[in-house]
XYZ file of C-alpha atoms in Angstrom:
384
model
C 12.320 -20.047 0.492
C 13.502 -16.337 -0.767
C 11.090 -14.734 1.777
C 13.164 -16.163 4.472
C 16.325 -14.628 3.353
C 16.271 -11.930 6.413
C 17.309 -15.036 8.568
C 20.538 -15.143 6.601
C 23.851 -14.255 8.364
C 24.977 -10.633 8.432
C 28.570 -10.008 7.698
C 30.979 -8.327 10.347
C 29.714 -5.183 11.983
C 32.019 -2.899 13.869
C 31.916 0.427 15.658
C 33.940 3.378 14.444
C 33.744 7.004 15.508
C 30.533 5.989 17.510
C 28.917 4.694 14.330
C 28.226 1.105 13.674
C 29.527 -0.179 10.331
C 28.741 -3.145 8.368
C 31.161 -4.988 5.999
C 29.918 -5.440 2.344
C 31.518 -8.641 0.766
C 30.961 -7.585 -2.609
C 32.418 -3.999 -2.415
C 34.992 -5.026 0.046
C 34.378 -1.982 2.306
C 32.543 -0.989 5.521
C 29.313 0.998 5.270
C 26.977 2.680 7.911
C 24.615 0.448 9.297
C 21.174 1.558 8.069
C 17.701 -0.269 7.672
C 18.237 -0.496 3.774
C 21.757 -1.637 4.112
C 20.723 -4.505 6.660
C 18.065 -5.587 3.977
C 20.968 -5.467 1.373
C 23.232 -7.616 3.394
C 21.112 -10.360 4.011
C 20.155 -10.506 0.726
C 23.633 -10.818 -0.531
C 24.264 -13.484 1.845
C 21.209 -15.433 0.901
C 22.166 -14.977 -2.777
C 25.640 -16.442 -2.028
C 24.631 -19.210 0.523
C 21.190 -20.444 -0.699
C 21.101 -19.595 -4.476
C 24.536 -20.403 -5.154
C 25.044 -17.247 -7.035
C 29.041 -16.555 -7.819
C 30.276 -13.755 -5.679
C 32.236 -12.276 -8.619
C 28.925 -11.934 -10.556
C 27.160 -9.999 -8.017
C 27.257 -6.294 -8.482
C 25.944 -3.792 -5.754
C 25.025 -0.220 -6.467
C 26.043 -0.708 -9.983
C 26.049 2.180 -12.674
C 23.727 1.292 -15.536
C 26.179 2.833 -17.741
C 28.682 0.036 -16.798
C 26.586 -1.873 -19.321
C 26.818 0.722 -22.230
C 23.527 2.523 -21.108
C 23.365 6.248 -21.330
C 22.310 6.899 -17.660
C 23.283 8.166 -14.491
C 21.032 5.530 -12.474
C 22.369 2.657 -10.325
C 20.692 -0.665 -9.191
C 20.940 -1.808 -5.798
C 22.095 -5.050 -7.021
C 22.591 -6.746 -10.374
C 23.742 -10.538 -10.775
C 25.328 -11.356 -13.992
C 25.970 -14.098 -16.125
C 28.944 -14.652 -18.423
C 29.061 -15.733 -22.289
C 31.986 -15.484 -24.288
C 33.973 -13.812 -21.467
C 31.338 -10.784 -21.528
C 29.174 -10.300 -18.558
C 25.461 -9.642 -19.164
C 22.369 -8.930 -16.633
C 20.719 -11.904 -15.337
C 18.847 -10.258 -12.325
C 17.891 -6.609 -10.962
C 17.193 -6.482 -7.324
C 15.768 -3.534 -5.689
C 15.955 -3.295 -2.155
C 14.087 -0.608 0.328
C 13.862 -0.223 4.011
C 11.487 -2.427 6.071
C 9.464 0.788 6.672
C 9.134 1.554 3.119
C 5.873 0.188 1.255
C 6.763 -1.296 -2.009
C 3.986 0.850 -4.150
C 3.877 1.475 -7.739
C 6.863 4.021 -7.753
C 9.228 1.261 -6.428
C 7.850 -1.282 -9.227
C 8.292 1.427 -11.874
C 11.957 2.028 -10.590
C 12.825 -1.554 -10.941
C 10.864 -2.156 -14.103
C 12.905 1.195 -15.435
C 16.038 -0.464 -14.865
C 15.194 -3.879 -16.235
C 13.498 -2.234 -19.508
C 17.039 -0.638 -20.049
C 19.244 -3.611 -19.122
C 17.084 -6.441 -20.519
C 17.681 -9.061 -17.817
C 15.293 -12.054 -17.223
C 14.445 -11.731 -13.452
C 13.589 -8.897 -10.959
C 13.024 -8.959 -7.305
C 11.651 -6.201 -5.322
C 12.042 -6.322 -1.393
C 12.029 -4.306 1.845
C 12.610 -7.570 3.865
C 9.265 -8.154 4.869
C 7.471 -7.972 1.368
C 9.067 -9.869 -1.621
C 7.850 -9.599 -5.249
C 9.596 -11.621 -8.064
C 9.138 -11.495 -11.755
C 10.250 -13.097 -14.879
C 10.397 -11.647 -18.506
C 8.407 -13.822 -20.399
C 8.316 -12.673 -24.161
C 7.497 -8.823 -23.859
C 5.876 -8.902 -20.139
C 7.343 -9.327 -16.601
C 4.953 -11.971 -14.780
C 4.851 -12.511 -11.421
C 6.763 -15.657 -10.300
C 6.729 -17.601 -6.755
C 10.463 -16.795 -6.041
C 13.922 -16.579 -7.398
C 15.228 -19.930 -8.593
C 18.695 -20.992 -7.590
C 21.729 -19.599 -10.143
C 21.785 -22.673 -12.595
C 18.140 -22.664 -12.769
C 18.253 -18.876 -13.613
C 20.610 -19.757 -16.222
C 18.164 -22.171 -17.684
C 15.340 -19.647 -17.817
C 13.268 -21.668 -15.009
C 10.695 -20.523 -12.667
C 7.411 -21.108 -10.912
C 4.512 -18.811 -11.414
C 2.812 -17.082 -8.537
C 0.084 -19.031 -7.016
C -3.235 -17.807 -7.866
C -4.927 -16.935 -4.720
C -8.325 -18.498 -3.930
C -10.943 -16.324 -2.559
C -13.575 -17.471 0.013
C -17.063 -16.818 -1.013
C -18.956 -14.071 1.210
C -21.803 -14.912 3.410
C -25.306 -14.179 1.990
C -27.280 -11.274 3.690
C -29.331 -13.555 6.003
C -26.003 -15.332 7.062
C -24.296 -11.975 7.464
C -26.769 -10.939 9.896
C -26.434 -14.026 12.075
C -22.776 -13.870 11.997
C -21.894 -10.068 12.090
C -20.613 -10.508 15.575
C -17.244 -11.932 14.421
C -16.305 -8.541 13.435
C -17.124 -7.196 16.969
C -15.021 -10.292 18.280
C -12.021 -9.234 16.064
C -12.057 -5.804 16.824
C -13.398 -3.840 13.437
C -16.644 -3.110 14.853
C -17.210 -1.705 18.131
C -19.278 -3.494 20.806
C -21.140 -0.280 21.575
C -22.447 0.043 17.985
C -26.197 -0.781 17.594
C -27.270 -3.714 15.912
C -28.975 -1.639 12.971
C -25.807 -0.113 12.221
C -23.356 -2.850 13.129
C -24.965 -5.369 10.527
C -24.599 -2.816 7.716
C -20.920 -1.832 8.713
C -20.281 -5.570 8.510
C -21.459 -5.650 5.131
C -19.471 -2.497 4.218
C -16.318 -4.028 5.584
C -16.721 -7.154 3.846
C -17.222 -5.158 0.397
C -13.863 -3.542 1.200
C -12.500 -6.732 1.709
C -13.696 -8.478 -1.331
C -11.107 -8.347 -3.914
C -13.245 -10.119 -6.647
C -14.545 -6.889 -7.205
C -12.576 -3.631 -8.012
C -13.347 0.027 -7.636
C -13.453 1.065 -11.182
C -10.116 2.808 -12.543
C -11.446 6.141 -14.161
C -11.741 9.799 -13.795
C -14.227 11.026 -10.918
C -15.285 14.625 -10.361
C -12.146 15.766 -8.395
C -9.578 12.776 -8.587
C -8.752 9.910 -10.895
C -8.349 6.334 -9.605
C -5.427 4.626 -11.381
C -5.461 1.274 -9.682
C -7.329 -0.630 -6.849
C -4.306 -2.304 -5.144
C -6.687 -4.649 -3.192
C -6.039 -5.271 0.614
C -3.012 -4.079 2.532
C -2.238 -4.232 5.847
C -1.040 -0.767 7.167
C -0.324 1.011 10.634
C -1.437 4.370 10.699
C -1.067 7.217 13.248
C -3.768 9.637 14.181
C -3.432 13.180 15.858
C -3.560 11.961 19.473
C -0.455 9.561 18.805
C -2.243 6.598 18.446
C -1.258 3.906 16.036
C -3.784 1.371 14.379
C -2.805 -1.651 12.349
C -5.646 -3.150 10.138
C -6.678 -4.179 6.757
C -7.226 -1.246 4.406
C -8.721 -1.050 0.805
C -6.163 1.024 -1.014
C -6.526 2.846 -4.283
C -3.685 4.539 -6.204
C -5.198 7.743 -7.163
C -3.977 11.067 -9.167
C -4.858 14.592 -7.379
C -3.634 18.002 -8.335
C -1.190 16.312 -10.396
C 0.316 14.104 -7.690
C -0.098 10.295 -7.412
C -0.440 8.610 -3.979
C -2.519 6.076 -2.278
C -5.781 6.575 -0.430
C -7.051 3.803 1.664
C -10.353 2.890 3.538
C -10.462 0.678 6.803
C -12.344 0.130 9.898
C -10.814 0.286 13.621
C -12.937 -0.380 16.835
C -12.293 3.134 19.049
C -13.458 2.830 22.652
C -16.191 0.275 21.565
C -17.314 2.760 18.809
C -16.903 1.812 15.257
C -14.583 3.985 13.051
C -14.403 4.247 9.415
C -11.028 5.885 8.435
C -9.804 7.065 5.308
C -5.864 7.429 5.354
C -3.744 9.408 2.836
C -0.318 8.523 1.949
C 1.602 10.926 -0.001
C 5.100 9.278 0.228
C 6.658 6.272 1.855
C 6.829 7.579 5.386
C 3.973 10.080 5.553
C 0.614 8.301 6.145
C -1.955 9.564 8.500
C -5.969 9.365 8.825
C -7.447 12.473 7.050
C -10.703 11.303 8.142
C -11.897 9.027 11.089
C -15.650 8.799 10.761
C -17.531 7.845 14.034
C -20.536 5.689 12.555
C -22.356 5.680 16.124
C -22.512 9.495 16.224
C -22.671 10.312 12.516
C -24.976 7.833 10.846
C -28.514 7.840 10.274
C -30.854 4.542 9.676
C -34.363 4.505 8.089
C -36.280 1.586 6.593
C -33.185 -0.102 4.830
C -31.456 3.092 4.017
C -27.939 3.571 5.679
C -26.959 7.624 5.493
C -23.392 8.310 5.783
C -22.863 11.803 7.709
C -20.390 13.918 9.140
C -20.335 16.604 11.556
C -17.177 18.247 9.773
C -15.087 18.170 13.136
C -11.275 18.595 11.726
C -7.886 19.082 13.765
C -4.597 19.772 12.132
C -1.777 17.667 13.985
C -0.729 19.377 17.191
C -2.356 22.848 16.335
C -5.864 21.388 17.510
C -9.304 22.033 16.125
C -9.634 24.048 12.817
C -13.124 26.008 12.461
C -15.971 24.086 10.504
C -16.818 26.981 8.581
C -13.621 27.033 6.824
C -13.967 23.558 5.959
C -17.387 24.171 4.545
C -16.030 26.913 2.390
C -13.310 24.953 0.633
C -15.771 22.100 0.159
C -18.509 24.521 -1.236
C -15.968 25.495 -3.753
C -14.453 22.234 -4.626
C -17.313 19.477 -3.972
C -20.372 21.164 -3.007
C -23.042 18.182 -3.506
C -21.791 16.702 -0.065
C -22.897 19.968 1.949
C -26.580 19.224 3.401
C -27.407 21.516 6.185
C -25.169 21.287 9.228
C -23.653 18.027 7.985
C -21.291 16.608 5.281
C -23.385 14.047 3.466
C -21.264 11.235 2.058
C -24.084 9.070 0.484
C -26.549 6.499 1.119
C -26.708 2.378 0.910
C -29.711 0.414 0.692
C -29.181 -2.505 3.074
C -31.423 -5.139 0.951
C -28.131 -6.807 -0.840
C -24.729 -7.586 -0.258
C -22.594 -4.608 -1.370
C -19.696 -4.499 -3.787
C -17.045 -1.825 -4.557
C -18.521 -1.716 -8.374
C -22.040 -1.086 -7.369
C -23.349 2.406 -8.132
C -24.138 3.159 -4.695
C -21.067 2.174 -3.044
C -19.046 3.785 -5.819
C -20.714 7.065 -4.692
C -19.948 6.646 -1.176
C -16.355 5.863 -1.992
C -16.171 8.563 -4.157
C -17.374 10.872 -1.709
C -15.284 9.370 1.262
C -12.241 10.087 -1.131
C -12.858 13.672 -1.944
C -13.868 14.743 1.506
C -10.793 13.290 2.940
C -8.499 14.938 0.072
C -10.387 18.325 0.638
C -9.796 18.060 4.311
C -6.016 17.744 3.656
C -6.103 20.731 1.492
C -7.827 22.620 4.376
C -4.965 21.578 6.601
C -2.269 22.716 4.156
C -3.925 25.963 3.853
C -4.170 26.786 7.540
C -0.628 25.484 8.050
C 0.716 27.823 5.530
C -0.930 30.678 7.161
C 0.994 30.199 10.376
């Protein structure tokens, strides 16, 4: 299968001037060994050996202008087909390094090439994630994988399988089984039951992709798309790394588009809600780590999401909470409540969903607060 292409054989690697170089069988040259180049060479080997693509019809780092297109852009890999002794593009492949998340920007880049070239198939990969598409009339639809070369010439493909989702436990069952999230490390063992059960509800709400956080304009940002659940590894200020499922939203804020993601981690047996900001492919960090055990309040069936305002800026240490309060009062004053920042209330008498009005308000507050915290960090850094 195409997702196994990283097991395909690599071409020759040599050392020259203390640098490793790998031979490209298409361009007939040695290139520096870099993560993206390793992905590309595994893929080329897979195309030739597994998909039976003729070597002479594979183009690497190919200028779009070679197809009569007025553009300086180059596609990573283009597979051609011949008709009446003329070559036409059949497949466009965009390769990224393994550490690069295949986000909306990467897809737009690939589809931008495809729109100009008019090819039938697309493949976006970083060696770990793979997305395949086929041009069906006017739209690219997601398919299971890339067929072999002869099948592509005939326009064959298998649609991507439709993912089946497990139904959620009802509230009574959740109360009896919430401890599975303690056992898997999402909820802290020391978190009291009156908080742990609602947090299991909130965690399942984030993981439930049957419901989407509405894409629309909120007070200080816009949601472009709810991207569902992604497994991300995020570092924190103390140098630790946490890998967990994140609910990710592509947003627009201050004329910039990027991901904001929400997740749970167990930190020294306490439950932490994290809000990660991902402004580019390599810069992802926790803007907010919200300690449920020490910040949240319960009364009757209500769960109040609060934060004390503590904030750090990388290795520069703690910042003044009064400074954060000032910028929040200017941009999003509704979350200032006394000494705390109030991020909303949920009523624990039902299962929560991302399109529930109470949950929507909490998510909006969490994202807005995280964005403003990063604004404060940038202001602080620029003054030093």
